[in-house]
Structures are given as C-alpha cells and as structure tokens.
XYZ file of C-alpha atoms in Angstrom:
707
model
C 53.892 5.501 6.814
C 50.150 6.427 7.037
C 47.442 3.818 5.994
C 47.177 5.254 2.751
C 50.766 4.237 1.661
C 51.725 1.029 0.720
C 54.774 -0.806 -0.336
C 55.847 -2.065 -3.944
C 58.284 -4.749 -4.206
C 61.153 -5.769 -6.392
C 63.170 -8.810 -6.788
C 66.320 -8.958 -4.403
C 64.685 -6.430 -1.550
C 64.640 -7.454 1.987
C 60.966 -7.995 2.965
C 60.084 -7.062 6.377
C 56.920 -7.855 8.686
C 56.421 -3.788 8.544
C 55.929 -3.934 4.971
C 53.523 -6.636 4.970
C 51.649 -5.237 7.699
C 51.331 -1.835 5.909
C 49.964 -3.800 2.913
C 47.604 -5.524 5.075
C 46.656 -2.087 6.711
C 46.173 -0.400 3.251
C 43.972 -2.897 1.975
C 41.629 -3.051 5.209
C 41.419 0.820 4.685
C 40.305 0.487 1.307
C 37.880 -2.248 2.177
C 36.291 -0.038 4.596
C 36.207 2.982 2.278
C 34.110 0.982 -0.113
C 31.961 -0.067 3.082
C 31.010 3.773 3.708
C 30.393 4.437 0.064
C 27.323 1.509 0.712
C 25.969 3.188 3.555
C 25.686 2.740 7.351
C 23.379 0.966 9.965
C 21.466 -2.234 9.932
C 21.440 -3.341 6.301
C 19.544 -6.670 6.717
C 18.122 -8.862 9.382
C 19.418 -8.559 12.718
C 15.924 -8.126 14.381
C 15.033 -9.231 17.817
C 12.781 -11.624 19.381
C 12.003 -11.708 23.256
C 11.083 -15.280 24.370
C 11.144 -16.502 28.024
C 14.458 -15.418 29.624
C 16.496 -14.369 26.474
C 16.301 -11.993 23.638
C 17.328 -13.899 20.385
C 18.817 -11.571 17.754
C 18.521 -13.073 14.132
C 21.381 -13.576 11.642
C 21.949 -10.529 9.436
C 24.418 -7.757 8.236
C 25.383 -4.203 9.454
C 28.065 -1.661 8.368
C 29.557 0.460 11.262
C 30.728 3.981 11.257
C 34.100 3.290 9.896
C 32.868 1.150 6.936
C 33.556 -2.169 8.837
C 31.213 -4.973 7.855
C 29.809 -6.587 10.735
C 28.356 -9.990 9.187
C 26.351 -12.154 11.948
C 25.908 -15.661 10.292
C 24.102 -17.300 13.348
C 21.521 -16.140 15.892
C 22.664 -14.649 19.107
C 21.214 -14.510 22.430
C 21.091 -11.835 25.337
C 20.082 -13.048 28.784
C 17.225 -11.204 30.373
C 17.536 -9.302 32.464
C 20.735 -7.961 30.635
C 23.691 -7.155 32.425
C 25.011 -3.452 31.737
C 28.521 -3.770 30.320
C 31.330 -1.259 30.579
C 31.753 0.115 27.011
C 30.428 3.446 26.489
C 29.651 5.102 23.109
C 28.893 8.529 22.292
C 25.842 7.803 20.493
C 24.259 6.259 23.467
C 22.372 8.610 25.967
C 21.523 7.325 29.596
C 17.433 6.578 29.549
C 16.643 4.862 33.117
C 15.246 1.351 32.716
C 16.419 0.320 29.393
C 19.504 -1.146 27.515
C 20.683 -0.976 23.867
C 21.832 -3.742 21.865
C 25.121 -2.900 19.862
C 26.526 -4.900 17.344
C 30.476 -4.356 17.516
C 33.434 -5.596 15.389
C 35.498 -8.090 17.210
C 39.259 -9.220 16.468
C 40.365 -12.478 17.950
C 44.082 -13.738 18.108
C 44.323 -17.251 17.492
C 47.208 -19.478 19.091
C 50.558 -19.413 17.277
C 51.536 -22.977 16.229
C 54.930 -23.975 16.991
C 57.688 -23.849 14.278
C 59.057 -27.331 14.385
C 62.185 -25.973 12.522
C 65.584 -25.225 13.645
C 66.153 -21.361 13.919
C 62.519 -20.474 13.113
C 61.343 -17.143 14.900
C 57.729 -18.317 14.926
C 54.730 -18.012 12.417
C 52.579 -14.840 11.962
C 49.693 -14.225 14.431
C 46.213 -15.475 12.892
C 43.359 -13.065 13.608
C 39.700 -13.853 13.272
C 37.361 -11.151 12.696
C 33.862 -11.449 14.077
C 31.137 -9.563 15.901
C 30.084 -9.446 19.445
C 26.851 -8.399 20.972
C 26.740 -5.726 23.946
C 23.876 -4.176 26.244
C 24.728 -0.924 27.371
C 22.465 1.269 29.653
C 20.711 4.029 27.574
C 19.122 4.640 24.389
C 20.429 5.604 20.958
C 20.743 9.397 20.154
C 23.131 11.517 17.613
C 23.198 12.229 14.143
C 21.055 9.270 12.475
C 18.000 8.977 10.084
C 14.998 9.419 12.563
C 12.242 10.848 10.446
C 9.727 9.325 13.155
C 10.384 12.670 15.456
C 9.317 15.088 12.732
C 6.569 17.130 14.408
C 4.147 17.279 11.500
C 3.673 13.244 12.190
C 1.991 14.181 15.542
C -0.723 16.339 13.358
C -4.017 14.840 12.726
C -5.565 14.531 9.419
C -9.149 15.805 8.872
C -11.871 13.334 8.900
C -15.301 13.526 7.799
C -18.867 12.429 8.439
C -20.811 10.714 6.178
C -22.628 14.067 5.509
C -19.126 15.435 4.459
C -18.778 17.692 7.831
C -15.692 17.679 9.177
C -14.928 15.870 12.379
C -11.998 17.755 13.601
C -10.254 20.939 12.976
C -9.394 21.995 9.385
C -7.610 25.184 10.443
C -5.413 23.593 13.069
C -4.008 21.074 10.259
C -4.028 23.849 7.827
C -1.800 25.854 10.358
C 0.645 23.185 11.207
C 1.330 22.420 7.569
C 1.912 26.081 7.003
C 4.367 26.291 9.949
C 6.411 23.231 8.850
C 6.695 24.437 5.142
C 7.724 27.593 6.224
C 10.597 26.081 7.954
C 11.822 29.123 9.761
C 13.671 31.020 7.320
C 14.379 28.399 4.697
C 10.954 27.723 2.945
C 10.325 24.385 1.508
C 7.988 25.525 -1.362
C 7.310 28.890 -3.084
C 6.158 31.252 -0.229
C 3.363 32.501 -2.437
C 1.867 28.984 -2.495
C 2.177 28.973 1.425
C 0.266 32.055 1.592
C -2.581 30.437 -0.770
C -2.704 27.437 1.783
C -2.927 29.659 4.672
C -6.321 31.556 2.972
C -8.019 28.393 2.619
C -10.942 27.428 5.030
C -13.977 25.498 5.353
C -16.990 27.856 5.959
C -20.466 26.707 7.544
C -22.153 27.988 4.573
C -20.174 25.645 2.106
C -22.267 23.061 0.310
C -21.313 19.239 1.592
C -19.482 18.662 -1.510
C -17.036 21.684 -1.066
C -16.473 20.882 2.397
C -15.468 16.993 1.389
C -12.930 18.216 -1.388
C -11.429 20.569 0.967
C -10.708 18.091 3.618
C -9.488 15.506 1.199
C -7.225 18.103 -0.630
C -5.775 19.423 2.752
C -4.968 15.619 3.905
C -3.140 14.957 0.574
C -1.084 18.403 1.139
C -0.223 16.801 4.601
C 0.913 13.275 2.855
C 2.806 15.271 0.218
C 4.711 17.511 2.750
C 5.571 14.417 4.808
C 6.934 12.723 1.804
C 9.047 15.707 0.829
C 10.212 16.031 4.462
C 11.287 12.335 4.579
C 13.567 13.014 1.595
C 14.873 15.999 2.940
C 16.029 14.001 6.117
C 17.402 11.484 4.061
C 19.540 14.094 1.915
C 20.838 15.665 5.197
C 22.601 12.687 6.543
C 26.625 12.822 6.319
C 28.747 10.418 5.010
C 31.295 11.142 7.878
C 30.511 9.801 10.992
C 33.000 9.963 13.512
C 32.847 8.379 16.945
C 34.782 7.250 19.768
C 34.290 3.601 19.625
C 32.266 2.411 16.435
C 29.191 0.070 16.680
C 25.710 -0.385 15.456
C 22.428 -0.258 17.801
C 20.204 -2.767 16.908
C 17.092 -1.910 19.335
C 16.397 -0.996 22.779
C 15.412 -3.513 25.540
C 12.959 -2.160 28.276
C 10.394 -3.516 30.517
C 6.609 -2.710 29.776
C 4.094 -4.141 32.595
C 6.758 -6.520 33.837
C 7.594 -7.643 30.464
C 10.705 -7.246 28.608
C 10.296 -5.695 25.147
C 12.574 -5.205 22.057
C 11.939 -2.046 20.397
C 13.499 -1.804 17.037
C 12.630 1.901 16.462
C 15.762 2.972 18.589
C 18.274 1.458 16.400
C 20.748 2.516 13.673
C 18.330 2.330 10.647
C 20.074 2.017 7.190
C 21.226 5.196 6.029
C 22.644 5.307 2.368
C 25.148 8.110 1.454
C 23.821 11.210 -0.243
C 24.948 10.137 -3.740
C 22.882 6.665 -3.729
C 19.741 8.844 -2.147
C 20.188 11.289 -5.147
C 20.384 8.655 -7.500
C 17.408 6.932 -6.386
C 15.070 9.830 -5.930
C 15.144 10.818 -9.648
C 16.030 14.693 -8.887
C 18.803 17.134 -10.063
C 22.266 17.638 -8.551
C 20.777 21.119 -7.792
C 17.637 20.022 -6.247
C 17.641 16.113 -5.338
C 14.081 16.145 -3.792
C 12.877 18.318 -6.847
C 10.336 15.637 -7.967
C 8.605 15.590 -4.664
C 8.858 19.424 -4.110
C 7.130 19.885 -7.404
C 4.318 17.638 -6.825
C 3.504 19.425 -3.469
C 3.766 22.792 -5.325
C 1.539 21.551 -8.096
C -0.886 20.162 -5.483
C -1.031 23.573 -3.670
C -1.549 25.286 -6.977
C -4.368 22.978 -8.263
C -6.705 23.846 -5.129
C -10.052 24.241 -6.920
C -13.037 23.440 -4.681
C -16.397 23.250 -6.459
C -18.252 26.221 -6.827
C -22.168 26.696 -7.191
C -23.255 27.408 -10.882
C -24.271 30.683 -11.896
C -27.729 31.750 -11.050
C -30.381 29.949 -13.604
C -28.074 26.772 -13.725
C -26.297 27.095 -16.489
C -25.112 24.114 -18.619
C -23.410 20.885 -17.141
C -19.953 20.976 -17.215
C -18.423 18.246 -19.828
C -17.356 14.888 -17.897
C -13.931 14.953 -16.843
C -12.502 11.031 -17.353
C -9.164 10.089 -16.467
C -7.530 6.659 -16.389
C -6.351 6.984 -12.694
C -8.423 10.026 -11.496
C -10.481 12.849 -12.382
C -8.708 16.077 -12.238
C -5.279 17.315 -13.542
C -2.730 18.511 -11.149
C 0.979 19.237 -12.637
C -0.003 17.178 -15.682
C -1.114 14.017 -13.786
C -4.579 12.759 -13.407
C -4.851 13.167 -9.901
C -8.023 12.530 -7.799
C -8.869 14.416 -4.641
C -9.919 11.611 -2.364
C -12.313 12.404 0.414
C -11.267 10.851 3.795
C -13.749 8.521 6.000
C -14.923 9.054 9.178
C -12.268 7.337 11.178
C -8.781 7.633 10.378
C -6.446 5.001 11.900
C -4.293 6.008 14.895
C -1.580 4.434 12.853
C -1.800 6.538 10.039
C 1.442 8.002 9.934
C 3.285 4.456 10.181
C 3.264 4.619 6.086
C 5.723 7.274 6.095
C 8.201 5.677 8.636
C 10.739 2.623 7.481
C 9.118 -0.677 8.354
C 11.059 -2.138 11.232
C 10.804 -5.499 9.864
C 12.377 -4.567 6.613
C 15.363 -2.668 7.878
C 16.773 -2.087 4.379
C 16.518 1.392 3.219
C 14.201 2.046 -0.275
C 13.490 5.431 -1.608
C 10.410 6.681 -0.228
C 6.973 6.368 -2.134
C 4.363 8.564 -2.458
C 1.314 8.697 -0.511
C -0.399 11.652 -1.189
C -1.772 10.660 -4.551
C -3.080 7.371 -3.120
C -4.335 8.319 0.419
C -6.472 5.300 0.581
C -3.329 3.376 1.855
C -3.134 5.993 4.887
C -6.809 5.624 5.410
C -7.089 1.792 5.249
C -10.202 2.174 2.781
C -10.842 0.946 -0.680
C -8.806 2.885 -3.244
C -9.877 3.924 -7.009
C -9.865 1.916 -9.997
C -10.025 -1.502 -8.576
C -11.346 -2.863 -12.173
C -9.001 -0.683 -14.123
C -11.824 1.212 -15.572
C -10.695 4.806 -14.814
C -12.329 7.562 -12.542
C -14.905 10.222 -13.463
C -14.683 13.282 -11.465
C -18.146 14.678 -9.985
C -17.053 17.415 -7.754
C -18.090 19.770 -10.272
C -21.669 18.855 -10.375
C -22.594 20.026 -6.874
C -24.893 22.871 -7.210
C -26.649 21.185 -10.386
C -30.005 19.347 -10.784
C -29.399 15.613 -9.872
C -31.647 14.166 -12.565
C -29.648 16.136 -15.058
C -26.390 14.941 -13.719
C -27.327 11.503 -13.314
C -28.682 11.398 -16.957
C -25.168 12.952 -18.096
C -23.344 10.469 -16.318
C -25.143 7.427 -17.364
C -24.852 8.463 -21.098
C -20.888 8.803 -20.269
C -20.768 5.323 -18.878
C -22.804 3.806 -21.533
C -20.673 5.114 -24.128
C -17.745 3.311 -22.556
C -19.734 0.154 -22.537
C -20.184 0.073 -19.037
C -23.278 -0.441 -16.470
C -23.941 2.746 -14.690
C -25.229 2.320 -11.128
C -26.166 5.606 -9.814
C -28.550 6.303 -6.932
C -30.068 9.860 -5.785
C -30.773 10.213 -2.139
C -32.016 12.936 0.021
C -29.796 14.556 2.749
C -29.527 12.567 5.732
C -29.886 9.274 4.006
C -26.257 8.662 3.553
C -26.141 6.337 6.369
C -28.559 3.975 4.991
C -26.554 2.829 2.627
C -23.833 0.447 3.416
C -20.344 1.120 2.409
C -21.125 4.621 1.663
C -18.285 7.222 1.607
C -18.015 10.996 0.533
C -16.167 11.198 -2.887
C -15.559 13.722 -5.402
C -15.481 11.067 -8.076
C -15.864 7.449 -8.867
C -14.914 4.508 -10.986
C -17.786 3.480 -13.455
C -17.866 0.366 -11.725
C -18.558 1.745 -8.424
C -22.048 3.024 -7.290
C -22.272 6.653 -7.373
C -24.565 8.425 -5.005
C -25.911 11.915 -5.499
C -27.251 13.609 -2.395
C -29.907 16.205 -3.317
C -31.690 18.868 -1.254
C -35.550 19.582 -1.322
C -34.920 21.375 -4.545
C -33.520 18.260 -6.159
C -30.222 19.931 -6.372
C -26.964 18.371 -5.795
C -25.169 19.241 -2.612
C -22.926 16.144 -2.005
C -21.500 13.377 -3.813
C -20.182 9.825 -2.604
C -19.769 6.191 -3.839
C -19.701 2.465 -2.757
C -16.627 0.759 -3.759
C -17.059 -1.907 -6.766
C -14.751 -4.086 -4.537
C -17.285 -4.121 -1.648
C -20.161 -4.841 -4.038
C -18.028 -7.477 -5.448
C -17.524 -9.234 -2.046
C -21.406 -8.663 -0.934
C -22.255 -10.548 -4.279
C -19.646 -12.999 -3.786
C -20.778 -13.849 -0.315
C -24.501 -13.819 -1.067
C -24.734 -15.732 -4.290
C -23.787 -19.085 -2.835
C -26.230 -18.848 -0.003
C -28.819 -17.454 -2.347
C -28.530 -20.283 -4.984
C -28.044 -22.886 -2.572
C -30.650 -22.318 -0.005
C -33.734 -20.598 -1.502
C -36.231 -23.275 -2.634
C -38.620 -20.541 -3.787
C -35.878 -19.151 -6.115
C -35.213 -22.675 -7.568
C -38.824 -22.757 -8.424
C -38.917 -19.668 -9.869
C -35.762 -20.354 -12.051
C -37.479 -23.659 -13.270
C -40.485 -21.667 -14.144
C -38.357 -19.127 -15.833
C -36.723 -21.561 -18.088
C -40.187 -22.905 -18.827
C -40.717 -19.361 -20.020
C -37.712 -19.503 -22.044
C -38.757 -22.425 -23.709
C -42.014 -20.575 -24.958
C -39.898 -17.464 -25.890
C -37.622 -19.567 -27.981
C -40.681 -20.893 -29.700
C -41.570 -17.424 -30.266
C -38.187 -16.598 -31.541
C -38.368 -19.270 -34.276
C -41.886 -17.589 -35.356
C -40.421 -14.256 -35.759
C -37.089 -15.422 -37.535
C -38.664 -15.996 -40.680
C -40.349 -12.411 -40.403
C -36.837 -11.130 -39.391
C -35.388 -12.614 -42.396
C -37.374 -10.314 -44.799
C -36.910 -7.528 -42.004
C -32.992 -7.838 -42.645
C -33.548 -7.168 -46.160
C -35.667 -4.351 -45.761
C -33.243 -2.601 -43.302
C -30.521 -2.912 -45.890
C -32.650 -1.180 -48.284
C -33.672 1.326 -45.742
C -29.820 1.920 -44.685
C -29.471 2.527 -48.631
C -31.990 5.113 -48.822
C -30.729 6.935 -45.731
C -27.248 7.189 -46.953
C -28.533 8.769 -50.117
C -30.735 10.931 -48.204
C -28.230 12.171 -45.779
C -25.360 13.514 -47.758
C -22.789 14.545 -45.581
C -24.587 16.379 -43.018
C -26.823 13.430 -41.291
C -25.991 13.114 -37.607
C -24.330 9.551 -37.318
C -24.931 9.972 -33.451
C -28.783 10.125 -34.148
C -30.808 7.866 -36.764
C -27.894 6.496 -38.698
C -26.282 5.010 -35.263
C -29.806 3.595 -34.546
C -30.288 1.923 -37.661
C -26.912 0.354 -37.091
C -27.940 -0.693 -33.554
C -31.355 -2.184 -34.977
C -29.490 -4.174 -37.816
C -27.005 -5.676 -34.760
C -30.187 -6.735 -32.668
C -31.337 -8.438 -35.836
C -28.099 -10.528 -35.768
C -28.562 -11.136 -32.222
C -32.010 -12.681 -33.305
C -30.620 -15.165 -35.538
C -28.681 -16.733 -32.689
C -31.572 -16.623 -30.271
C -30.335 -19.814 -28.509
C -27.725 -17.924 -26.845
C -30.032 -15.552 -25.801
C -31.763 -17.787 -23.639
C -28.790 -18.134 -21.184
C -29.209 -14.125 -20.735
C -32.736 -14.361 -20.110
C -32.008 -16.925 -17.373
C -29.562 -14.549 -15.549
C -32.311 -11.995 -15.337
C -33.571 -14.384 -12.590
C -31.614 -11.937 -10.298
C -34.451 -9.294 -10.658
C -37.285 -12.139 -9.652
C -35.080 -12.723 -6.601
C -35.079 -9.310 -5.762
C -32.304 -7.554 -6.795
C -33.638 -4.842 -8.816
C -31.690 -2.328 -10.303
C -28.538 -3.707 -8.933
C -28.574 -6.916 -11.637
C -26.711 -5.222 -14.164
C -23.917 -4.250 -11.645
C -23.985 -7.806 -10.312
C -23.603 -9.460 -13.556
C -20.267 -7.420 -14.144
C -18.948 -8.043 -10.677
C -20.024 -11.728 -10.648
C -17.913 -12.170 -13.600
C -14.892 -11.198 -11.602
C -15.865 -13.355 -8.436
C -16.552 -16.103 -10.763
C -12.851 -15.912 -12.779
C -11.024 -16.394 -9.381
C -13.540 -18.656 -7.771
C -11.057 -21.476 -7.920
C -8.206 -19.544 -6.374
C -10.295 -18.215 -3.496
C -11.595 -21.637 -3.103
C -7.863 -22.790 -2.588
C -7.470 -20.149 0.086
C -10.461 -21.255 2.076
C -8.869 -24.793 1.875
C -5.528 -23.209 3.164
C -7.787 -22.013 6.115
C -9.051 -25.205 6.845
C -5.499 -26.621 6.968
C -4.334 -23.998 9.325
C -7.123 -24.838 11.640
C -5.522 -28.213 12.201
C -2.298 -26.758 13.322
C -2.558 -27.778 16.779
C -0.503 -29.998 19.000
C -3.262 -31.884 20.879
C -4.448 -28.672 22.300
C -1.473 -28.037 24.570
C 0.939 -25.119 24.803
C 4.440 -25.493 22.947
C 7.520 -23.677 23.335
C 8.121 -23.055 19.459
C 7.667 -24.501 16.041
C 10.370 -26.727 14.643
C 12.001 -26.541 11.359
C 9.740 -29.336 9.806
C 6.407 -27.572 11.023
C 7.969 -24.431 9.897
C 8.764 -26.052 6.300
C 5.145 -27.185 6.041
C 3.359 -23.614 6.973
C 5.963 -21.932 4.451
C 5.083 -24.558 1.588
C 1.399 -23.632 2.219
C 1.695 -20.099 2.210
C 3.928 -20.235 -1.031
C 0.679 -21.577 -3.106
C -1.611 -18.993 -1.230
C 0.803 -16.016 -2.316
C 1.213 -17.557 -5.607
C -2.508 -17.687 -6.278
C -2.779 -13.822 -4.755
C 0.213 -12.611 -7.050
C -2.366 -13.585 -10.142
C -4.933 -11.777 -8.348
C -3.440 -8.564 -7.888
C -2.970 -7.173 -11.317
C -5.537 -4.559 -10.898
C -5.770 -4.358 -7.136
C -2.898 -1.924 -5.799
C -3.629 -2.701 -2.262
C -3.369 -6.572 -2.897
C -0.013 -5.992 -4.767
C 1.379 -4.609 -1.547
C -0.163 -7.062 0.719
C 1.244 -9.940 -1.477
C 4.800 -8.216 -1.484
C 5.091 -8.009 2.105
C 3.791 -11.442 2.430
C 6.695 -12.672 0.245
C 9.102 -10.835 2.365
C 7.663 -12.576 5.119
C 8.106 -15.827 3.682
C 11.820 -15.234 2.722
C 12.142 -14.601 6.540
C 10.938 -17.331 7.453
C 12.947 -19.524 5.107
C 15.913 -17.957 6.568
C 14.665 -18.761 10.093
C 14.131 -22.517 9.365
C 17.853 -22.511 8.508
C 18.782 -21.614 12.159
C 16.957 -24.613 13.314
C 15.822 -22.425 16.428
C 12.323 -22.975 17.377
C 11.925 -19.662 19.138
C 13.230 -17.759 15.858
C 11.099 -20.030 13.629
C 8.055 -19.321 15.788
C 8.475 -15.635 15.457
C 8.927 -15.756 11.811
C 5.825 -18.122 11.447
C 3.420 -15.937 13.238
C 5.141 -12.475 11.163
C 4.139 -14.671 7.954
C 0.717 -15.704 8.994
C -0.069 -12.209 10.099
C 0.910 -10.870 6.597
C -0.926 -13.500 4.800
C -3.986 -12.669 6.870
C -3.926 -9.181 5.415
C -3.328 -10.311 2.001
C -6.276 -12.346 1.900
C -8.707 -9.470 3.657
C -7.937 -7.314 0.552
C -8.264 -10.004 -1.883
C -11.889 -9.924 -2.316
C -12.134 -13.292 -0.492
C -14.762 -12.146 1.850
C -14.381 -10.600 5.435
C -15.351 -13.990 7.248
C -12.324 -15.459 5.411
C -10.007 -12.991 6.884
C -11.639 -13.191 10.275
C -11.185 -16.858 10.482
C -7.381 -16.218 9.804
C -7.035 -14.038 12.444
C -8.945 -16.350 14.706
C -6.380 -19.039 14.124
C -3.411 -16.562 14.273
C -4.631 -15.772 17.951
C -4.761 -19.474 18.579
C -1.535 -20.061 17.368
C -0.107 -17.278 19.029
C -1.283 -18.701 22.408
C 0.308 -22.191 21.561
C 3.725 -20.671 20.864
C 3.313 -18.493 24.066
C-alpha cells in the first residue's frame, strides 16, 4: 500500500502491525502536506550568536522541503572551529573557508520496555521526533528566495548637491532600470513606457528645480521597480522542493580577520507558497503583482518636470495641495521627493528581508516614501499636508511667495517662506532641495539676479522642532538679559492692560456701530457683493472686538512675543506652533532622558562581564517597555517613529524569549539588539540629537562590557 492509502477497521477483523503502521504513515504524510501549504524555510527564531568558542543557535521553528516541522524548543550550541560532518546536501555548494549550519529532523528509537507477561511478544517501539544541528562545508545555493542577488540592487540612486546639480550619473541609472524592465524578451511593464523612460535626461540648460525633479523621479522609478522585482521573485517560488536529503540552512559560518562570523543572509529564508503570496499581495489571479506593476506604470506615465512659463511670465498656476503629497499619479497624491547630497551605502537593505525578522511578510512599497531609503526627514510630520512648488520654477519669487502665504494662511497656518539668491543654499541649516513642502516646514525659494525662481527647497518642520526644543531651555534658563527683557515686557503689559480698559468703553459703542454698519452693508451689497472682500473684513473687525473684550487673556500672547525681543525675528510665528508640539510631549521626553540616566548606571564595577543574566535582562526589558509605550503615543503622525517603535517592540519580544533560556550569552545578544533599536527610535522621536548620541555611547560601552 502507498502512503495515500489507509485502512478502515470493522468489528471482528484481524488487526496487524502493518495495518497500524499504514495508518501512522498516512497521518504523517497528511501532516507534512499541511506543512507544505504553510511554506518552507526558517519560520521564526533560529538566529545565531557567536560568543567565545561557540555559536549559539536560538530557539525557533523551521519547515523543511517535505513539510516536516522542525521545532527547536531550546538553544543549541556549535563548537568553534566547527567540525565538518559527513552528510551532503544538494542545496549546499562547496565554498572554501566556510560552513553551513543545517537544521535537520531526527527520529530517535527509545528502549523497548520488558513485557513482564507470559506469552507477550513485546511492546511497540517508541520513537521521538526531534531536530539536530549539523555543520557542513560550503554555502547554500539552489532554488530559494534570494532577491539580494538582483543586479538592479547594485545600481546607485542619483544624489543631489544643495544647488540641485546631480552628484552621479542620471543616464547610467536610467539605462540600468530600462534594461531590467525590458527583462530580455518578457517586459515587466508596457514597452512604450520603457521607451519614454529612455528618452528622459538632465540637460545642462535645465533650471535647478527641473534637475531636482528629474533626479527624484528617477530614484522613485528605481524603488518602484525593485518593489515589483521582489514580488515577481516571490511569485516564481515553487511549492515543489525535491531534495535527496531534507534540511533547512540557518546561516553560514566563516572567518573574517581571524574571528568567526555567522552570516544569516546565506540561509533558507521563509518562503510562502504562491497561493499565500497572491492572497497577501492583493493582485488578481491573472496578475498577482498587478498592484505593483500599475503603480510603476503610473509613475512612468506621470513624468512631468517643471517647465519655464511662457515668455512674459503668464499667470501663476493654482496652488496644488494634497493631504499626503503634491501631484496626482495614478489617482494617488504622490510627491516627487528630491534626494539628498549623500545617500547611505545601505540604501538597498530596505528591499531585502530583515535577517533579524525571518518571518516573511508582503513587501512594502518604498517608492512613494523614499525618505525611508534616504534616511532623511519625511513629509507631513504634523499632518498638515503637502503643497507642490515645482510648478513655480521660472516665475517671480515675490509673487510666488505672496500666493503661497495666502494659501497657507487660508488654512489657518503660519507661513515661513524665505527667498535667497543662487549659491546661498549652504547657509541655511537643514536645507534640502525639494519640489514641495508642508505648511509647517520652512520653504526656501532660490531666485536668480532677475528675481525669478530657479530652484526650491525646504527645512523640515521636525528639524525646526528639535532645534527649538533644544534651544529654548538654555535660552530661558541662562540668559539674564532675556529675563530682564521679560520683566520689562510684563511691565509694558500692565500699561497696555490699562490702555485696554480705557479703550473698552469706547469699543462697546463701536460694537453697536459695527452691527449697524454690517446691516447697512448687507442692504447695499445685494447678491453681488464680494464676501471675500469688505464683507469678510467687517466680520474680522467684529471678531477683533470680541477679542478686545477678553483683553486679560491677550497679555499671555504679548508675553510670547518676547521671542522677537530675544532675536527670533521672523521665526517666532513658526516657533509658537512647534513649541506646542514639543511642550505637549515634554514629560514623555523627560522620561526618556531619565531612562538614559538609568542606562548610564548599568555597569559592573567597571569590569568586563561575560553576559547579562536573566535578572538584569528583565530590568532592561522593563525600562525599555515604558520607553516604547511613551514613543507609541508620540508616533501617530510620525511614520518613521512608528516603524522604529515597531522594530523596538519586536526586539523586546526577542529579549523576553531570550530571558526564558537563562543563557547569559543569548540574553546579551538580545539586549544589545534591543538597545540598538531603542536608540534608533529615540533619534527619530524629536527628543534631540544629543539624547541619541548619549544612547549610542552607552550602547558601545555596554557592548564592550559584554565582549
């Protein structure tokens, strides 16, 4: 009988060992089929930490090629240097100087107990299923999800100088993307759109704003292409994985500079079957990657660099405002985000599975939030939308400024717009070329000698918030001259209050006159009077009268104008709005600083220790839990902080699992990982760069203690 056959029993039949074994084999095969419907590879855990003369593999779960679950409930150890074992696997190729760590199913036969009865032929064998770790010379190869080998990941995004001139070659990146999209004889997108991409270029005569737009757009095309390619790689995976000997590779052990290093990139990463991939990606059965393909095609079709206005200037284009971006591409509000001067070398890692989180998840889209790739500040930090300004290149700077100020103030915002001359971009701290900005940002219009806009940029609102949050405590606590000025200003406030009292009596009569005047205007205007003109202004005057009647509350506003006396000048209006954000979270940020002080005390008499015990690990887990909880409340409008907070929560969960092992080396590795993610979380929280630096110092110090 085959494994697909099974016996059915009836009363009075002879039951043999073969019948029972057939039933056991059938149930085992059915369980393996269920395993194959879930996926293959490292499912959760099973990370490796090198410490001293051993590699520790953490607990976890994998599923092998046959669907056999490989649970590892406790940590395992591999001695260093590893001994090369005799098993050979067809998914491991010989590579000098390294060993693959393989998790394999085991089946142990337990001793058969004596019968102790007359005529007994013996009891059935008792088998125990488990797992074993093997070290085999060579590195994993063969059919697997290895998107990190895609040639387009070696391309270099275009970076921009502050004057919006490209740092590296636009044409080289354009050609690499076009080649990959052509995909031999099977284009990934419409061929007409590939031809349109190939026809783009940056000309020497382009205005700076046009150069910045083109560079930002091409990088976004690169990121959208990588998202699509990763999806296509997932969909190519086959559910059938035949092998002569099943097993799951956890990583590769090799020596670097005399030290043993465990590299989990060379492993069997978690791979779901195609059905699960299709369900998660949200495409159709005909084109499971359709969502990603459509977004890339819309981005290619939406290419529209700013063009100089017709001779004579022409009318300024209307302001284009979106809640999340400034141009419409494929029905979505997406802004073309210009790149910074330096793009991190690790920019491509966001497109590859995180080796510390080996459970597969549907790929995110990165092309519409490229600041994640650039490690820069994103849009819409205070949820006030984005206004596109690329279209104002070539128009008079003062006219553009007036139009945008009117737009921002109509939404009850406070406009902060600067006009600078060519070459002055480097004088503005935090400046980045930009084709759009949020009303809470500082917008910078660069003009030529004729006063015409040739480039646009911004200083992110979150940077201003951090600067103000860092500057105000020192300014308010140390400047004796400022205190004297504040006292003088309060004295002026008393005088002003007296003036208000005198004015109020006259204003009472004025209020009556205003009401009558309003009635007269209503009678005069008929249906054609401009509500946006005098009618609205009369309403404004009336509201001002109401404000005068509560003059006591206005004294606080006068005191807040002290910022101008202290030298803030035109930035005071922006400061008022950003200080509110800092003040709102002051207690939470103070709590984070307190946690840093606590971290500074985590030392063991200044001596090196071999690891963190469970008690210390539990203390660190508890302190980070409160920090993460505070940051979670701050992250509602900060996408970067949300992502860093989620990473910290995952690291904290891994530390909790490590504490349960009571293994100091395992707890140490998980502790360092958690503190690293907490450091990154704090840096993007708005708590100030100095706080992040202090965390980094303490992390390095703790790493040395645990070394």
